[in-house]
Amino acid sequence: MLLDVSSLDASYGFLQILRNVNLSVDKGEFVCLVGPNGAGKSTTLKSIAGMLPNVSGSINFSGNDIIGLPGYKVFRKGIAYVSESMNLFTQMTVQENLVLGAYMERDKIKIQKRIRYIYDLFPRLEERRKQLAGTLSGGERKMVALSRALMGNPHLILVDEPSFGLAPQMTEAVFDALSTLNASEKMTILVVEQNIELTLEYAHRGYVLENGTVTLQGSSEELNSNEHVRKAYLGV
């Protein structure tokens, strides 16, 4: 098991968002966390990534409890976080954003190999490599954000709402890239997404989060056939 979250509570000031959340991700898995707006999905990722101060419980990553560590230390442990807002350096080029993602790597040859891999994964980014990130389309920005995270050579990547603001065709391109990373590079992925039907097509298994608590878990096939999921989220 690469990631084991146990009895996780999280709050924003006096407002508690997560209550006794338990989930796990094995090495090489593609796992999703789905549910309605306001359920606490993004808060869960932020808690794992070290972005929230008010958390309690246990977050065990690769044999170490990382709960309470600041974000930069969590990143150094091997967890990359791609937020919904992406947080790109908009006045820098695509390639400059990618190079920043590898700021801990001192070997220039390794950096160039990673950039080459990114451009093979997202050919459109190679076409835009000299373009300012702030001038890209929403889908292209999402690709840059994901690619910058990959430049750090993480063991686990947390992706928050990859479909947010994207056209269906671009959404599928992003999920195809995640699937390729998982299949060919054995990249471990935990993704938060509102588009449950699409996400379950790609993920191996998932958790349903409602009102800050995990209410269901299982393989993608099990969740797809679950009566509550079908009625509440799939409109069946």
CSV table of C-alpha atoms in Angstrom, one decimal:
chain,number,residue,atom,x,y,z
A,1,MET,CA,0.0,0.0,0.0
A,2,LEU,CA,1.4,3.4,-1.1
A,3,LEU,CA,-1.1,5.7,0.6
A,4,ASP,CA,-3.3,4.9,3.6
A,5,VAL,CA,-5.5,7.6,5.0
A,6,SER,CA,-7.1,6.8,8.3
A,7,SER,CA,-9.7,8.6,10.5
A,8,LEU,CA,-9.0,11.9,8.7
A,9,ASP,CA,-10.7,15.0,10.0
A,10,ALA,CA,-10.3,18.4,8.4
A,11,SER,CA,-11.8,21.8,8.9
A,12,TYR,CA,-11.7,25.4,7.8
A,13,GLY,CA,-11.7,27.4,11.0
A,14,PHE,CA,-14.8,26.3,13.0
A,15,LEU,CA,-16.4,24.5,10.0
A,16,GLN,CA,-15.6,20.8,9.9
A,17,ILE,CA,-15.5,19.4,6.4
A,18,LEU,CA,-14.1,15.9,6.7
A,19,ARG,CA,-15.2,13.4,9.3
A,20,ASN,CA,-13.4,10.1,9.8
A,21,VAL,CA,-12.4,9.7,6.2
A,22,ASN,CA,-10.6,6.4,5.4
A,23,LEU,CA,-9.1,5.5,2.0
A,24,SER,CA,-6.1,3.8,0.5
A,25,VAL,CA,-4.2,3.6,-2.8
A,26,ASP,CA,-1.9,0.8,-3.8
A,27,LYS,CA,1.2,1.3,-5.8
A,28,GLY,CA,0.3,1.5,-9.5
A,29,GLU,CA,-3.4,2.0,-9.0
A,30,PHE,CA,-5.7,4.6,-10.6
A,31,VAL,CA,-8.3,5.5,-7.9
A,32,CYS,CA,-11.0,8.0,-8.0
A,33,LEU,CA,-12.8,10.0,-5.3
A,34,VAL,CA,-16.3,11.1,-6.5
A,35,GLY,CA,-19.4,12.7,-5.0
A,36,PRO,CA,-21.5,15.8,-5.1
A,37,ASN,CA,-20.3,19.5,-4.9
A,38,GLY,CA,-19.3,20.4,-1.3
A,39,ALA,CA,-18.8,16.8,-0.2
A,40,GLY,CA,-15.1,17.5,0.7
A,41,LYS,CA,-13.4,15.8,-2.2
A,42,SER,CA,-10.9,18.7,-2.9
A,43,THR,CA,-10.4,19.1,0.9
A,44,THR,CA,-9.3,15.5,1.0
A,45,LEU,CA,-6.6,16.1,-1.6
A,46,LYS,CA,-5.5,19.3,0.0
A,47,SER,CA,-5.2,17.5,3.3
A,48,ILE,CA,-3.0,14.8,1.8
A,49,ALA,CA,-0.9,17.4,-0.1
A,50,GLY,CA,-0.2,19.3,3.1
A,51,MET,CA,-2.2,22.4,2.0
A,52,LEU,CA,-4.4,22.6,5.1
A,53,PRO,CA,-3.3,23.3,8.7
A,54,ASN,CA,-6.4,22.0,10.5
A,55,VAL,CA,-6.2,18.2,10.0
A,56,SER,CA,-6.0,15.2,12.3
A,57,GLY,CA,-5.9,11.5,11.9
A,58,SER,CA,-3.2,9.5,10.0
A,59,ILE,CA,-1.9,9.9,6.4
A,60,ASN,CA,0.7,7.2,5.8
A,61,PHE,CA,2.7,7.5,2.6
A,62,SER,CA,5.3,4.9,1.7
A,63,GLY,CA,5.6,3.8,5.3
A,64,ASN,CA,5.8,7.4,6.8
A,65,ASP,CA,3.1,9.4,8.6
A,66,ILE,CA,3.0,12.7,6.7
A,67,ILE,CA,0.0,14.3,8.4
A,68,GLY,CA,0.8,17.9,9.4
A,69,LEU,CA,3.8,18.3,7.0
A,70,PRO,CA,3.8,21.4,4.9
A,71,GLY,CA,3.2,21.1,1.2
A,72,TYR,CA,6.8,21.5,0.1
A,73,LYS,CA,7.9,18.6,2.4
A,74,VAL,CA,5.0,16.4,1.1
A,75,PHE,CA,6.2,17.1,-2.4
A,76,ARG,CA,9.7,16.1,-1.5
A,77,LYS,CA,8.3,12.8,-0.2
A,78,GLY,CA,7.0,12.1,-3.7
A,79,ILE,CA,3.4,13.4,-3.9
A,80,ALA,CA,2.5,15.9,-6.6
A,81,TYR,CA,-0.7,17.9,-6.4
A,82,VAL,CA,-2.5,19.4,-9.4
A,83,SER,CA,-5.1,21.8,-8.1
A,84,GLU,CA,-8.4,22.7,-9.9
A,85,SER,CA,-7.1,26.2,-10.4
A,86,MET,CA,-3.8,24.9,-11.8
A,87,ASN,CA,-1.7,27.9,-10.5
A,88,LEU,CA,0.5,28.3,-13.5
A,89,PHE,CA,3.0,31.0,-14.0
A,90,THR,CA,1.1,32.8,-16.7
A,91,GLN,CA,3.8,35.2,-17.7
A,92,MET,CA,6.3,32.3,-18.3
A,93,THR,CA,6.3,30.0,-21.3
A,94,VAL,CA,5.1,26.4,-21.4
A,95,GLN,CA,8.7,25.1,-21.3
A,96,GLU,CA,9.7,27.5,-18.4
A,97,ASN,CA,6.7,26.2,-16.4
A,98,LEU,CA,7.9,22.6,-17.1
A,99,VAL,CA,11.5,23.3,-16.0
A,100,LEU,CA,10.2,24.8,-12.7
A,101,GLY,CA,8.4,21.6,-12.0
A,102,ALA,CA,11.8,19.9,-11.9
A,103,TYR,CA,13.4,22.4,-9.6
A,104,MET,CA,14.8,19.7,-7.2
A,105,GLU,CA,16.5,17.9,-10.1
A,106,ARG,CA,20.1,19.0,-10.8
A,107,ASP,CA,20.8,16.7,-13.7
A,108,LYS,CA,20.1,18.6,-16.8
A,109,ILE,CA,20.1,15.5,-19.0
A,110,LYS,CA,17.3,14.0,-16.8
A,111,ILE,CA,15.3,17.2,-17.0
A,112,GLN,CA,15.6,17.2,-20.8
A,113,LYS,CA,14.5,13.5,-20.9
A,114,ARG,CA,11.4,14.3,-18.8
A,115,ILE,CA,10.5,17.3,-21.1
A,116,ARG,CA,10.9,15.0,-24.1
A,117,TYR,CA,8.5,12.5,-22.4
A,118,ILE,CA,6.0,15.2,-21.7
A,119,TYR,CA,6.0,16.4,-25.3
A,120,ASP,CA,5.5,12.9,-26.5
A,121,LEU,CA,2.6,12.6,-24.1
A,122,PHE,CA,1.1,16.0,-25.0
A,123,PRO,CA,2.3,16.9,-28.6
A,124,ARG,CA,0.3,20.1,-28.4
A,125,LEU,CA,2.5,21.4,-25.6
A,126,GLU,CA,5.6,21.0,-27.8
A,127,GLU,CA,3.9,23.1,-30.4
A,128,ARG,CA,3.2,25.7,-27.7
A,129,ARG,CA,6.5,25.4,-25.8
A,130,LYS,CA,7.5,29.0,-26.5
A,131,GLN,CA,4.0,30.4,-25.8
A,132,LEU,CA,3.1,32.2,-22.6
A,133,ALA,CA,1.0,29.9,-20.3
A,134,GLY,CA,-1.5,32.7,-19.8
A,135,THR,CA,-2.4,32.7,-23.5
A,136,LEU,CA,-3.3,29.0,-23.7
A,137,SER,CA,-6.7,27.5,-23.8
A,138,GLY,CA,-8.2,25.9,-20.7
A,139,GLY,CA,-7.4,22.4,-21.9
A,140,GLU,CA,-3.8,23.3,-22.7
A,141,ARG,CA,-3.4,24.9,-19.3
A,142,LYS,CA,-4.6,21.7,-17.7
A,143,MET,CA,-2.0,19.8,-19.7
A,144,VAL,CA,0.7,22.1,-18.5
A,145,ALA,CA,-0.4,21.9,-14.9
A,146,LEU,CA,-0.4,18.1,-15.1
A,147,SER,CA,3.0,18.0,-16.9
A,148,ARG,CA,4.6,20.4,-14.5
A,149,ALA,CA,3.6,18.0,-11.7
A,150,LEU,CA,5.1,15.1,-13.6
A,151,MET,CA,8.4,16.9,-14.0
A,152,GLY,CA,9.0,16.3,-10.3
A,153,ASN,CA,9.0,12.5,-11.0
A,154,PRO,CA,6.4,11.8,-8.2
A,155,HIS,CA,5.4,8.4,-6.9
A,156,LEU,CA,1.8,9.6,-6.5
A,157,ILE,CA,-0.1,12.3,-8.3
A,158,LEU,CA,-3.2,13.9,-6.9
A,159,VAL,CA,-5.4,15.5,-9.6
A,160,ASP,CA,-8.3,17.7,-8.6
A,161,GLU,CA,-11.2,18.0,-11.1
A,162,PRO,CA,-9.4,17.4,-14.4
A,163,SER,CA,-12.6,18.0,-16.4
A,164,PHE,CA,-13.3,21.4,-14.8
A,165,GLY,CA,-14.0,24.0,-17.5
A,166,LEU,CA,-13.0,21.7,-20.4
A,167,ALA,CA,-14.9,20.7,-23.5
A,168,PRO,CA,-15.8,17.0,-23.6
A,169,GLN,CA,-13.1,16.2,-26.3
A,170,MET,CA,-10.4,17.9,-24.2
A,171,THR,CA,-11.6,16.2,-21.0
A,172,GLU,CA,-11.2,12.8,-22.7
A,173,ALA,CA,-7.7,13.7,-23.9
A,174,VAL,CA,-6.7,14.5,-20.3
A,175,PHE,CA,-8.1,11.3,-19.0
A,176,ASP,CA,-6.5,9.4,-21.8
A,177,ALA,CA,-3.2,10.9,-20.8
A,178,LEU,CA,-3.7,9.9,-17.1
A,179,SER,CA,-4.6,6.4,-18.3
A,180,THR,CA,-1.5,6.2,-20.4
A,181,LEU,CA,0.7,7.3,-17.4
A,182,ASN,CA,-0.9,4.7,-15.2
A,183,ALA,CA,-0.6,1.9,-17.8
A,184,SER,CA,2.8,2.6,-19.3
A,185,GLU,CA,4.6,4.3,-16.5
A,186,LYS,CA,2.8,2.6,-13.6
A,187,MET,CA,2.1,6.0,-12.2
A,188,THR,CA,-0.1,5.9,-9.1
A,189,ILE,CA,-3.1,8.3,-9.4
A,190,LEU,CA,-5.8,9.6,-7.1
A,191,VAL,CA,-8.2,11.8,-8.9
A,192,VAL,CA,-11.2,13.9,-7.7
A,193,GLU,CA,-13.9,14.3,-10.3
A,194,GLN,CA,-17.6,15.3,-10.5
A,195,ASN,CA,-18.1,13.5,-13.8
A,196,ILE,CA,-18.6,10.1,-12.2
A,197,GLU,CA,-19.6,8.2,-15.4
A,198,LEU,CA,-16.5,9.2,-17.2
A,199,THR,CA,-14.2,8.7,-14.2
A,200,LEU,CA,-15.4,5.2,-13.6
A,201,GLU,CA,-14.5,4.3,-17.2
A,202,TYR,CA,-10.8,5.0,-16.4
A,203,ALA,CA,-10.3,4.3,-12.7
A,204,HIS,CA,-9.7,0.8,-11.3
A,205,ARG,CA,-11.8,1.5,-8.2
A,206,GLY,CA,-13.2,4.4,-6.3
A,207,TYR,CA,-14.7,6.0,-3.2
A,208,VAL,CA,-17.9,8.0,-2.9
A,209,LEU,CA,-17.7,10.9,-0.5
A,210,GLU,CA,-20.9,12.5,0.8
A,211,ASN,CA,-21.1,15.2,3.5
A,212,GLY,CA,-17.5,14.7,4.4
A,213,THR,CA,-17.7,11.0,4.9
A,214,VAL,CA,-16.9,8.0,2.7
A,215,THR,CA,-20.2,6.3,2.1
A,216,LEU,CA,-19.3,3.7,-0.6
A,217,GLN,CA,-16.2,2.1,-2.0
A,218,GLY,CA,-15.5,-0.6,-4.5
A,219,SER,CA,-14.3,-1.4,-8.0
A,220,SER,CA,-15.4,0.8,-10.8
A,221,GLU,CA,-17.7,-2.0,-12.0
A,222,GLU,CA,-19.3,-2.3,-8.5
A,223,LEU,CA,-19.9,1.4,-8.2
A,224,ASN,CA,-21.3,1.6,-11.7
A,225,SER,CA,-23.8,-1.0,-10.9
A,226,ASN,CA,-24.6,0.3,-7.4
A,227,GLU,CA,-28.3,1.4,-7.2
A,228,HIS,CA,-27.5,4.5,-5.1
A,229,VAL,CA,-24.7,5.7,-7.5
A,230,ARG,CA,-26.9,5.0,-10.5
A,231,LYS,CA,-29.8,7.0,-9.2
A,232,ALA,CA,-28.0,9.8,-7.5
A,233,TYR,CA,-25.1,10.4,-10.0
A,234,LEU,CA,-25.7,8.6,-13.2
A,235,GLY,CA,-29.4,9.5,-13.7
A,236,VAL,CA,-30.4,5.9,-14.3
